[in-house]
Structure formats: structure tokens, C-alpha cells
Amino acid sequence: MVRTFFRKLLRYLSSEDDSDDDLDEDVEEQCTRKRRKFIRRNHIQGHERLYRDYFAENPVYPSNLFRRRFRMSRPLFLRILNEVVANEPYFVQRRDNIGRLGLSSMQKITAALRMLAYGVSADFMDEYIRIGESTAMESLKKFCETIVSIFSVEYLRSPNTNDLWIWHAFFGLPGSYNDINVLERSSVFTELAQGRAPPVNYTVNGHDYTMGYYLADGIYPKWQTFVKTIPSPRGNKNKYFAKAQESARKDVERAFGVLQQRFAIIRGPSRMFKLKVLTNIMKACVILHNMIIEDERDDGDSLNIEYDQLDDDLPELSRTQTNEFMDFIQRRLHIKDSSAHHQLQEDLIEHQWLLYSQQ
């Protein structure tokens, strides 16, 4: 054992000089491999190309191709760009220490939008926009965060009668996923249970209702806020109601399909983003979708909606001596009232059949 140790020691001492040379060569080789190569991308050329192609007075590509590739009209893009630049200094074009102009706001925001629209990697736009991978990724994160910060109040608010867009998004739930788990943890009925939801009043088949309802499939519980289809309907009335309910529900379900088609990043892999970044990306896509829906409405008068008018119509909270927690429990029980669920469904069946008979 001792002899073996001394043999190894002598062998090491005899080759010490050679090993030091080898060690120096290895270190130098590793440093050479890790040294980052600087790429002169010519940011000005990238900006000028992008400007000539899409933003000049007579651009290379017409407005329909702009709409297809940016997922929105040119005026809406410029509106978003101006708001983002005004609120986030990161997107303001600057000069470096030797006076060279960096990337323009147009380049950074275009790269972020293309990543959202196509779900591509960060270096996909480098050859065209002249933007590096790390900068493109940073632009995406900053853009989504800024969009959420600026436009959430206006485009993620509770609905009113003029809305045609997505207003509620719930995701990031840990554990197993199914409709019931998501429903139990979602905040979709929170304001309703707390008495802060906007009032909804309507009359169907001679009965008055004070809560809006959601179209749902058979797995959902029999709550007053759900109108479900009829499995294996019998009779003309039930068959017509089931057909009308499923048709309307498909229109609503297609909204998320449209969102996925418009922003492919939603249906792609998460690319190991952190939860906060994923949340901002999802919310930013919903906000942009709603802005596009508003921008493309056929009715020109609806473009000048006063969005803060909804807050003026909120009902007053109860000022009685009733315990707040008991009020909350009563509202929750009211939401989950199965008898009201059946009554609403019967009234809608009769109402739909009456409309059909009058055609």
C-alpha cells in the first residue's frame, strides 16, 4: 500500500512540468471556447428594412399582409407602440458608449409580436430584424409585462352589454386538471358571491332573474349560473333547445381557438418560462386579442365607448346588520340553487320554442 503510494508520487513529480503545460493549454482552450463572438448586426439596416417593408408611406407590403403577419392593423400597432414606448424606457432607442444607435422600439416590439404570433424561438427574427436572441427574449418579457400594466384595467375588466371579447382568464392551477377542479378554485363567481357584480336583470317565460348564466356541458354542477344542454333530448322542444344551446356554446368555445390561432405561443411549449412570465404572456395575448376585436368592429360608433361608466352602475353593498360572512354564504347557496337551475332551463326551452314557432 505504501509502495504504491510512493510510486504514484514519484510518477507525478517526474511529470509535473509536462502536466503544467497541458493544464495551461486546457485552460486556454476553455477560455477560447467560452469567449463570446461579437456579431455586427447593423441595427440601422434592420430598422430601415422593417420601416420600408411595413411603415413607409408606400410600404412594400400592403395593409392586408401587415394584418396577417402582425395579427392587427397598422394603426392599432402604432397605437400600442406609442403607449409602450411612453411607459417603458426599455423600448426607447438609445446610443451606446461610442455613440452608435441601438435597436429601435419598432424592432423590439415587432420581434416580441412575431414570437407571440408564431410561437418561434428568440433568434428566429435575427436575420431580418437584426436582433440577438437574448435581446429578443428580453423584449418579449418587457413587452408582455408593459401591455398588462397599461391595458389590464380597460381590456380585462368585467363585461358589459357592448363586449364581444374575453374578460376572464384563470390558469396556473397546480395538480390535476379537470373542469370541476378549475371551477372550485376559479374567481369567476367571486364578485357575484361578494355582492359586487354588475346587476343583470331579465325575464324569460314570465319569470324574473337577477343573475347572468354561463353555457356549460354536462360535467358542470346544477347551479343557477349554468345552463347545460340536454343529453339524449326527447321531444321537439328539448331537441331544439339542445341544438340552440350547443350551437351558442360552440361559438363561445371557438373564442379560445381563435386566440390560439392568433397567438401560436399559447398552444406551444412553455420553453421553461417562469410562472410570472407565463402569466404575463397569457394576459398580454388576451388583452391584444380584445384590442383587435374592438379595433375591427363593423360599427364605428362602438369605438368610442366610455369604459369607466361600468363602475358608476355597480350596486351598493348591503348596509344592514347582517353578518357579511353569512351574506356571502347565502349568495353562494343562491348561485348553487339546483331548483333555480332547472327552472331557468325550462323557461329557456319554452322561450326558444316560442321563437322558433314564430319564424
PDB file of N, CA and C in Angstrom, residues 25-100:
ATOM      1  N   GLU A  25      -2.592  24.702 -21.410  1.00  0.00           N
ATOM      2  CA  GLU A  25      -3.229  24.583 -22.719  1.00  0.00           C
ATOM      3  C   GLU A  25      -4.730  24.330 -22.588  1.00  0.00           C
ATOM      4  N   ASP A  26      -5.122  23.494 -21.586  1.00  0.00           N
ATOM      5  CA  ASP A  26      -6.546  23.207 -21.388  1.00  0.00           C
ATOM      6  C   ASP A  26      -7.321  24.460 -20.984  1.00  0.00           C
ATOM      7  N   VAL A  27      -6.713  25.236 -20.043  1.00  0.00           N
ATOM      8  CA  VAL A  27      -7.369  26.464 -19.600  1.00  0.00           C
ATOM      9  C   VAL A  27      -7.526  27.440 -20.755  1.00  0.00           C
ATOM     10  N   GLU A  28      -6.483  27.571 -21.551  1.00  0.00           N
ATOM     11  CA  GLU A  28      -6.533  28.497 -22.688  1.00  0.00           C
ATOM     12  C   GLU A  28      -7.587  28.058 -23.705  1.00  0.00           C
ATOM     13  N   GLU A  29      -7.669  26.740 -23.911  1.00  0.00           N
ATOM     14  CA  GLU A  29      -8.662  26.225 -24.859  1.00  0.00           C
ATOM     15  C   GLU A  29     -10.086  26.472 -24.358  1.00  0.00           C
ATOM     16  N   GLN A  30     -10.300  26.263 -23.029  1.00  0.00           N
ATOM     17  CA  GLN A  30     -11.631  26.505 -22.468  1.00  0.00           C
ATOM     18  C   GLN A  30     -12.017  27.982 -22.546  1.00  0.00           C
ATOM     19  N   CYS A  31     -11.061  28.852 -22.279  1.00  0.00           N
ATOM     20  CA  CYS A  31     -11.343  30.284 -22.366  1.00  0.00           C
ATOM     21  C   CYS A  31     -11.676  30.687 -23.795  1.00  0.00           C
ATOM     22  N   THR A  32     -10.961  30.063 -24.755  1.00  0.00           N
ATOM     23  CA  THR A  32     -11.237  30.359 -26.156  1.00  0.00           C
ATOM     24  C   THR A  32     -12.633  29.903 -26.538  1.00  0.00           C
ATOM     25  N   ARG A  33     -13.027  28.711 -26.032  1.00  0.00           N
ATOM     26  CA  ARG A  33     -14.351  28.190 -26.357  1.00  0.00           C
ATOM     27  C   ARG A  33     -15.448  29.049 -25.756  1.00  0.00           C
ATOM     28  N   LYS A  34     -15.262  29.546 -24.544  1.00  0.00           N
ATOM     29  CA  LYS A  34     -16.294  30.308 -23.856  1.00  0.00           C
ATOM     30  C   LYS A  34     -16.364  31.763 -24.292  1.00  0.00           C
ATOM     31  N   ARG A  35     -15.315  32.241 -24.981  1.00  0.00           N
ATOM     32  CA  ARG A  35     -15.301  33.629 -25.391  1.00  0.00           C
ATOM     33  C   ARG A  35     -16.428  33.883 -26.394  1.00  0.00           C
ATOM     34  N   ARG A  36     -17.244  34.881 -26.120  1.00  0.00           N
ATOM     35  CA  ARG A  36     -18.405  35.169 -26.957  1.00  0.00           C
ATOM     36  C   ARG A  36     -18.000  36.004 -28.157  1.00  0.00           C
ATOM     37  N   LYS A  37     -18.430  35.550 -29.322  1.00  0.00           N
ATOM     38  CA  LYS A  37     -18.082  36.254 -30.541  1.00  0.00           C
ATOM     39  C   LYS A  37     -19.049  37.403 -30.766  1.00  0.00           C
ATOM     40  N   PHE A  38     -18.515  38.574 -31.012  1.00  0.00           N
ATOM     41  CA  PHE A  38     -19.348  39.741 -31.252  1.00  0.00           C
ATOM     42  C   PHE A  38     -19.796  39.755 -32.703  1.00  0.00           C
ATOM     43  N   ILE A  39     -21.108  39.923 -32.908  1.00  0.00           N
ATOM     44  CA  ILE A  39     -21.678  39.952 -34.257  1.00  0.00           C
ATOM     45  C   ILE A  39     -22.141  41.367 -34.555  1.00  0.00           C
ATOM     46  N   ARG A  40     -21.612  41.927 -35.605  1.00  0.00           N
ATOM     47  CA  ARG A  40     -22.033  43.270 -36.012  1.00  0.00           C
ATOM     48  C   ARG A  40     -23.309  43.131 -36.847  1.00  0.00           C
ATOM     49  N   ARG A  41     -24.431  43.344 -36.202  1.00  0.00           N
ATOM     50  CA  ARG A  41     -25.714  43.076 -36.856  1.00  0.00           C
ATOM     51  C   ARG A  41     -26.223  44.248 -37.689  1.00  0.00           C
ATOM     52  N   ASN A  42     -25.685  45.420 -37.508  1.00  0.00           N
ATOM     53  CA  ASN A  42     -26.143  46.613 -38.233  1.00  0.00           C
ATOM     54  C   ASN A  42     -27.618  46.871 -37.936  1.00  0.00           C
ATOM     55  N   HIS A  43     -27.878  47.343 -36.729  1.00  0.00           N
ATOM     56  CA  HIS A  43     -29.245  47.608 -36.283  1.00  0.00           C
ATOM     57  C   HIS A  43     -29.962  48.621 -37.167  1.00  0.00           C
ATOM     58  N   ILE A  44     -29.220  49.613 -37.670  1.00  0.00           N
ATOM     59  CA  ILE A  44     -29.834  50.644 -38.509  1.00  0.00           C
ATOM     60  C   ILE A  44     -30.380  50.029 -39.783  1.00  0.00           C
ATOM     61  N   GLN A  45     -29.623  49.126 -40.371  1.00  0.00           N
ATOM     62  CA  GLN A  45     -30.082  48.470 -41.586  1.00  0.00           C
ATOM     63  C   GLN A  45     -31.356  47.664 -41.325  1.00  0.00           C
ATOM     64  N   GLY A  46     -31.401  46.971 -40.184  1.00  0.00           N
ATOM     65  CA  GLY A  46     -32.588  46.205 -39.841  1.00  0.00           C
ATOM     66  C   GLY A  46     -33.804  47.091 -39.665  1.00  0.00           C
ATOM     67  N   HIS A  47     -33.621  48.244 -38.992  1.00  0.00           N
ATOM     68  CA  HIS A  47     -34.741  49.167 -38.804  1.00  0.00           C
ATOM     69  C   HIS A  47     -35.219  49.732 -40.136  1.00  0.00           C
ATOM     70  N   GLU A  48     -34.284  50.133 -40.992  1.00  0.00           N
ATOM     71  CA  GLU A  48     -34.673  50.721 -42.279  1.00  0.00           C
ATOM     72  C   GLU A  48     -35.416  49.708 -43.140  1.00  0.00           C
ATOM     73  N   ARG A  49     -34.988  48.453 -43.115  1.00  0.00           N
ATOM     74  CA  ARG A  49     -35.672  47.416 -43.887  1.00  0.00           C
ATOM     75  C   ARG A  49     -37.096  47.213 -43.369  1.00  0.00           C
ATOM     76  N   LEU A  50     -37.226  47.127 -42.042  1.00  0.00           N
ATOM     77  CA  LEU A  50     -38.546  46.946 -41.442  1.00  0.00           C
ATOM     78  C   LEU A  50     -39.455  48.134 -41.750  1.00  0.00           C
ATOM     79  N   TYR A  51     -38.901  49.342 -41.683  1.00  0.00           N
ATOM     80  CA  TYR A  51     -39.701  50.538 -41.952  1.00  0.00           C
ATOM     81  C   TYR A  51     -40.161  50.573 -43.409  1.00  0.00           C
ATOM     82  N   ARG A  52     -39.266  50.292 -44.354  1.00  0.00           N
ATOM     83  CA  ARG A  52     -39.646  50.300 -45.768  1.00  0.00           C
ATOM     84  C   ARG A  52     -40.690  49.232 -46.076  1.00  0.00           C
ATOM     85  N   ASP A  53     -40.567  48.074 -45.439  1.00  0.00           N
ATOM     86  CA  ASP A  53     -41.476  46.966 -45.745  1.00  0.00           C
ATOM     87  C   ASP A  53     -42.889  47.219 -45.250  1.00  0.00           C
ATOM     88  N   TYR A  54     -43.052  47.861 -44.068  1.00  0.00           N
ATOM     89  CA  TYR A  54     -44.375  47.914 -43.443  1.00  0.00           C
ATOM     90  C   TYR A  54     -44.854  49.290 -43.005  1.00  0.00           C
ATOM     91  N   PHE A  55     -43.962  50.261 -42.800  1.00  0.00           N
ATOM     92  CA  PHE A  55     -44.383  51.502 -42.155  1.00  0.00           C
ATOM     93  C   PHE A  55     -44.143  52.751 -42.996  1.00  0.00           C
ATOM     94  N   ALA A  56     -43.547  52.627 -44.145  1.00  0.00           N
ATOM     95  CA  ALA A  56     -43.332  53.785 -45.002  1.00  0.00           C
ATOM     96  C   ALA A  56     -44.659  54.266 -45.584  1.00  0.00           C
ATOM     97  N   GLU A  57     -44.630  55.444 -46.203  1.00  0.00           N
ATOM     98  CA  GLU A  57     -45.852  55.979 -46.806  1.00  0.00           C
ATOM     99  C   GLU A  57     -46.379  55.047 -47.890  1.00  0.00           C
ATOM    100  N   ASN A  58     -45.485  54.476 -48.662  1.00  0.00           N
ATOM    101  CA  ASN A  58     -45.845  53.460 -49.666  1.00  0.00           C
ATOM    102  C   ASN A  58     -45.051  52.186 -49.359  1.00  0.00           C
ATOM    103  N   PRO A  59     -45.512  51.393 -48.392  1.00  0.00           N
ATOM    104  CA  PRO A  59     -44.725  50.232 -47.952  1.00  0.00           C
ATOM    105  C   PRO A  59     -44.675  49.142 -49.020  1.00  0.00           C
ATOM    106  N   VAL A  60     -43.682  48.283 -48.871  1.00  0.00           N
ATOM    107  CA  VAL A  60     -43.547  47.157 -49.800  1.00  0.00           C
ATOM    108  C   VAL A  60     -44.739  46.229 -49.687  1.00  0.00           C
ATOM    109  N   TYR A  61     -45.164  45.940 -48.446  1.00  0.00           N
ATOM    110  CA  TYR A  61     -46.265  45.006 -48.214  1.00  0.00           C
ATOM    111  C   TYR A  61     -47.533  45.785 -47.854  1.00  0.00           C
ATOM    112  N   PRO A  62     -48.654  45.486 -48.490  1.00  0.00           N
ATOM    113  CA  PRO A  62     -49.896  46.223 -48.240  1.00  0.00           C
ATOM    114  C   PRO A  62     -50.485  45.909 -46.878  1.00  0.00           C
ATOM    115  N   SER A  63     -51.586  46.599 -46.576  1.00  0.00           N
ATOM    116  CA  SER A  63     -52.178  46.520 -45.244  1.00  0.00           C
ATOM    117  C   SER A  63     -52.701  45.125 -44.915  1.00  0.00           C
ATOM    118  N   ASN A  64     -53.190  44.385 -45.927  1.00  0.00           N
ATOM    119  CA  ASN A  64     -53.710  43.046 -45.630  1.00  0.00           C
ATOM    120  C   ASN A  64     -52.603  42.098 -45.191  1.00  0.00           C
ATOM    121  N   LEU A  65     -51.405  42.250 -45.760  1.00  0.00           N
ATOM    122  CA  LEU A  65     -50.284  41.419 -45.315  1.00  0.00           C
ATOM    123  C   LEU A  65     -49.753  41.883 -43.968  1.00  0.00           C
ATOM    124  N   PHE A  66     -49.816  43.176 -43.710  1.00  0.00           N
ATOM    125  CA  PHE A  66     -49.461  43.657 -42.368  1.00  0.00           C
ATOM    126  C   PHE A  66     -50.383  43.024 -41.342  1.00  0.00           C
ATOM    127  N   ARG A  67     -51.687  43.059 -41.616  1.00  0.00           N
ATOM    128  CA  ARG A  67     -52.675  42.477 -40.703  1.00  0.00           C
ATOM    129  C   ARG A  67     -52.422  40.994 -40.488  1.00  0.00           C
ATOM    130  N   ARG A  68     -52.059  40.303 -41.532  1.00  0.00           N
ATOM    131  CA  ARG A  68     -51.828  38.857 -41.436  1.00  0.00           C
ATOM    132  C   ARG A  68     -50.586  38.543 -40.612  1.00  0.00           C
ATOM    133  N   ARG A  69     -49.529  39.313 -40.779  1.00  0.00           N
ATOM    134  CA  ARG A  69     -48.254  38.985 -40.141  1.00  0.00           C
ATOM    135  C   ARG A  69     -48.106  39.577 -38.750  1.00  0.00           C
ATOM    136  N   PHE A  70     -48.749  40.705 -38.503  1.00  0.00           N
ATOM    137  CA  PHE A  70     -48.689  41.323 -37.178  1.00  0.00           C
ATOM    138  C   PHE A  70     -49.918  41.011 -36.344  1.00  0.00           C
ATOM    139  N   ARG A  71     -50.923  40.358 -36.942  1.00  0.00           N
ATOM    140  CA  ARG A  71     -52.165  39.972 -36.276  1.00  0.00           C
ATOM    141  C   ARG A  71     -53.050  41.166 -35.919  1.00  0.00           C
ATOM    142  N   MET A  72     -52.743  42.336 -36.463  1.00  0.00           N
ATOM    143  CA  MET A  72     -53.529  43.535 -36.162  1.00  0.00           C
ATOM    144  C   MET A  72     -53.305  44.552 -37.258  1.00  0.00           C
ATOM    145  N   SER A  73     -54.125  45.582 -37.271  1.00  0.00           N
ATOM    146  CA  SER A  73     -53.980  46.647 -38.264  1.00  0.00           C
ATOM    147  C   SER A  73     -52.781  47.529 -37.925  1.00  0.00           C
ATOM    148  N   ARG A  74     -52.309  48.267 -38.940  1.00  0.00           N
ATOM    149  CA  ARG A  74     -51.166  49.149 -38.721  1.00  0.00           C
ATOM    150  C   ARG A  74     -51.487  50.263 -37.722  1.00  0.00           C
ATOM    151  N   PRO A  75     -52.639  50.932 -37.807  1.00  0.00           N
ATOM    152  CA  PRO A  75     -52.939  51.972 -36.796  1.00  0.00           C
ATOM    153  C   PRO A  75     -52.963  51.435 -35.368  1.00  0.00           C
ATOM    154  N   LEU A  76     -53.505  50.234 -35.169  1.00  0.00           N
ATOM    155  CA  LEU A  76     -53.523  49.664 -33.823  1.00  0.00           C
ATOM    156  C   LEU A  76     -52.109  49.359 -33.355  1.00  0.00           C
ATOM    157  N   PHE A  77     -51.270  48.834 -34.249  1.00  0.00           N
ATOM    158  CA  PHE A  77     -49.881  48.564 -33.873  1.00  0.00           C
ATOM    159  C   PHE A  77     -49.179  49.848 -33.442  1.00  0.00           C
ATOM    160  N   LEU A  78     -49.371  50.920 -34.204  1.00  0.00           N
ATOM    161  CA  LEU A  78     -48.705  52.183 -33.862  1.00  0.00           C
ATOM    162  C   LEU A  78     -49.236  52.746 -32.554  1.00  0.00           C
ATOM    163  N   ARG A  79     -50.531  52.551 -32.291  1.00  0.00           N
ATOM    164  CA  ARG A  79     -51.087  52.995 -31.002  1.00  0.00           C
ATOM    165  C   ARG A  79     -50.422  52.248 -29.855  1.00  0.00           C
ATOM    166  N   ILE A  80     -50.309  50.932 -29.987  1.00  0.00           N
ATOM    167  CA  ILE A  80     -49.682  50.123 -28.946  1.00  0.00           C
ATOM    168  C   ILE A  80     -48.223  50.516 -28.785  1.00  0.00           C
ATOM    169  N   LEU A  81     -47.526  50.699 -29.900  1.00  0.00           N
ATOM    170  CA  LEU A  81     -46.105  51.080 -29.853  1.00  0.00           C
ATOM    171  C   LEU A  81     -45.921  52.384 -29.090  1.00  0.00           C
ATOM    172  N   ASN A  82     -46.731  53.384 -29.394  1.00  0.00           N
ATOM    173  CA  ASN A  82     -46.590  54.677 -28.721  1.00  0.00           C
ATOM    174  C   ASN A  82     -46.850  54.570 -27.222  1.00  0.00           C
ATOM    175  N   GLU A  83     -47.862  53.782 -26.839  1.00  0.00           N
ATOM    176  CA  GLU A  83     -48.165  53.612 -25.421  1.00  0.00           C
ATOM    177  C   GLU A  83     -47.037  52.876 -24.701  1.00  0.00           C
ATOM    178  N   VAL A  84     -46.516  51.848 -25.331  1.00  0.00           N
ATOM    179  CA  VAL A  84     -45.450  51.064 -24.705  1.00  0.00           C
ATOM    180  C   VAL A  84     -44.184  51.907 -24.541  1.00  0.00           C
ATOM    181  N   VAL A  85     -43.815  52.648 -25.573  1.00  0.00           N
ATOM    182  CA  VAL A  85     -42.616  53.487 -25.506  1.00  0.00           C
ATOM    183  C   VAL A  85     -42.775  54.568 -24.434  1.00  0.00           C
ATOM    184  N   ALA A  86     -43.988  55.117 -24.314  1.00  0.00           N
ATOM    185  CA  ALA A  86     -44.219  56.175 -23.335  1.00  0.00           C
ATOM    186  C   ALA A  86     -44.169  55.672 -21.901  1.00  0.00           C
ATOM    187  N   ASN A  87     -44.391  54.363 -21.704  1.00  0.00           N
ATOM    188  CA  ASN A  87     -44.473  53.828 -20.342  1.00  0.00           C
ATOM    189  C   ASN A  87     -43.300  52.933 -19.963  1.00  0.00           C
ATOM    190  N   GLU A  88     -42.492  52.513 -20.916  1.00  0.00           N
ATOM    191  CA  GLU A  88     -41.377  51.619 -20.601  1.00  0.00           C
ATOM    192  C   GLU A  88     -40.108  52.126 -21.285  1.00  0.00           C
ATOM    193  N   PRO A  89     -39.140  52.666 -20.528  1.00  0.00           N
ATOM    194  CA  PRO A  89     -37.913  53.214 -21.123  1.00  0.00           C
ATOM    195  C   PRO A  89     -37.091  52.183 -21.895  1.00  0.00           C
ATOM    196  N   TYR A  90     -37.295  50.906 -21.617  1.00  0.00           N
ATOM    197  CA  TYR A  90     -36.519  49.879 -22.304  1.00  0.00           C
ATOM    198  C   TYR A  90     -36.702  49.955 -23.819  1.00  0.00           C
ATOM    199  N   PHE A  91     -37.873  50.395 -24.275  1.00  0.00           N
ATOM    200  CA  PHE A  91     -38.160  50.400 -25.704  1.00  0.00           C
ATOM    201  C   PHE A  91     -37.776  51.710 -26.389  1.00  0.00           C
ATOM    202  N   VAL A  92     -37.228  52.646 -25.650  1.00  0.00           N
ATOM    203  CA  VAL A  92     -36.743  53.889 -26.244  1.00  0.00           C
ATOM    204  C   VAL A  92     -35.389  53.630 -26.881  1.00  0.00           C
ATOM    205  N   GLN A  93     -35.212  54.058 -28.117  1.00  0.00           N
ATOM    206  CA  GLN A  93     -33.940  53.830 -28.819  1.00  0.00           C
ATOM    207  C   GLN A  93     -32.850  54.691 -28.202  1.00  0.00           C
ATOM    208  N   ARG A  94     -31.704  54.073 -27.919  1.00  0.00           N
ATOM    209  CA  ARG A  94     -30.599  54.783 -27.274  1.00  0.00           C
ATOM    210  C   ARG A  94     -29.309  54.610 -28.085  1.00  0.00           C
ATOM    211  N   ARG A  95     -28.308  55.366 -27.685  1.00  0.00           N
ATOM    212  CA  ARG A  95     -26.962  55.207 -28.238  1.00  0.00           C
ATOM    213  C   ARG A  95     -26.076  54.534 -27.197  1.00  0.00           C
ATOM    214  N   ASP A  96     -25.118  53.749 -27.665  1.00  0.00           N
ATOM    215  CA  ASP A  96     -24.190  53.102 -26.746  1.00  0.00           C
ATOM    216  C   ASP A  96     -23.068  54.070 -26.369  1.00  0.00           C
ATOM    217  N   ASN A  97     -22.062  53.559 -25.693  1.00  0.00           N
ATOM    218  CA  ASN A  97     -20.994  54.429 -25.178  1.00  0.00           C
ATOM    219  C   ASN A  97     -20.152  55.068 -26.268  1.00  0.00           C
ATOM    220  N   ILE A  98     -20.151  54.489 -27.456  1.00  0.00           N
ATOM    221  CA  ILE A  98     -19.376  55.099 -28.550  1.00  0.00           C
ATOM    222  C   ILE A  98     -20.277  55.814 -29.543  1.00  0.00           C
ATOM    223  N   GLY A  99     -21.545  55.995 -29.184  1.00  0.00           N
ATOM    224  CA  GLY A  99     -22.437  56.807 -29.995  1.00  0.00           C
ATOM    225  C   GLY A  99     -23.240  56.075 -31.045  1.00  0.00           C
ATOM    226  N   ARG A 100     -23.156  54.755 -31.096  1.00  0.00           N
ATOM    227  CA  ARG A 100     -23.917  54.012 -32.103  1.00  0.00           C
ATOM    228  C   ARG A 100     -25.365  53.829 -31.642  1.00  0.00           C
TER     229      ARG A 100
END
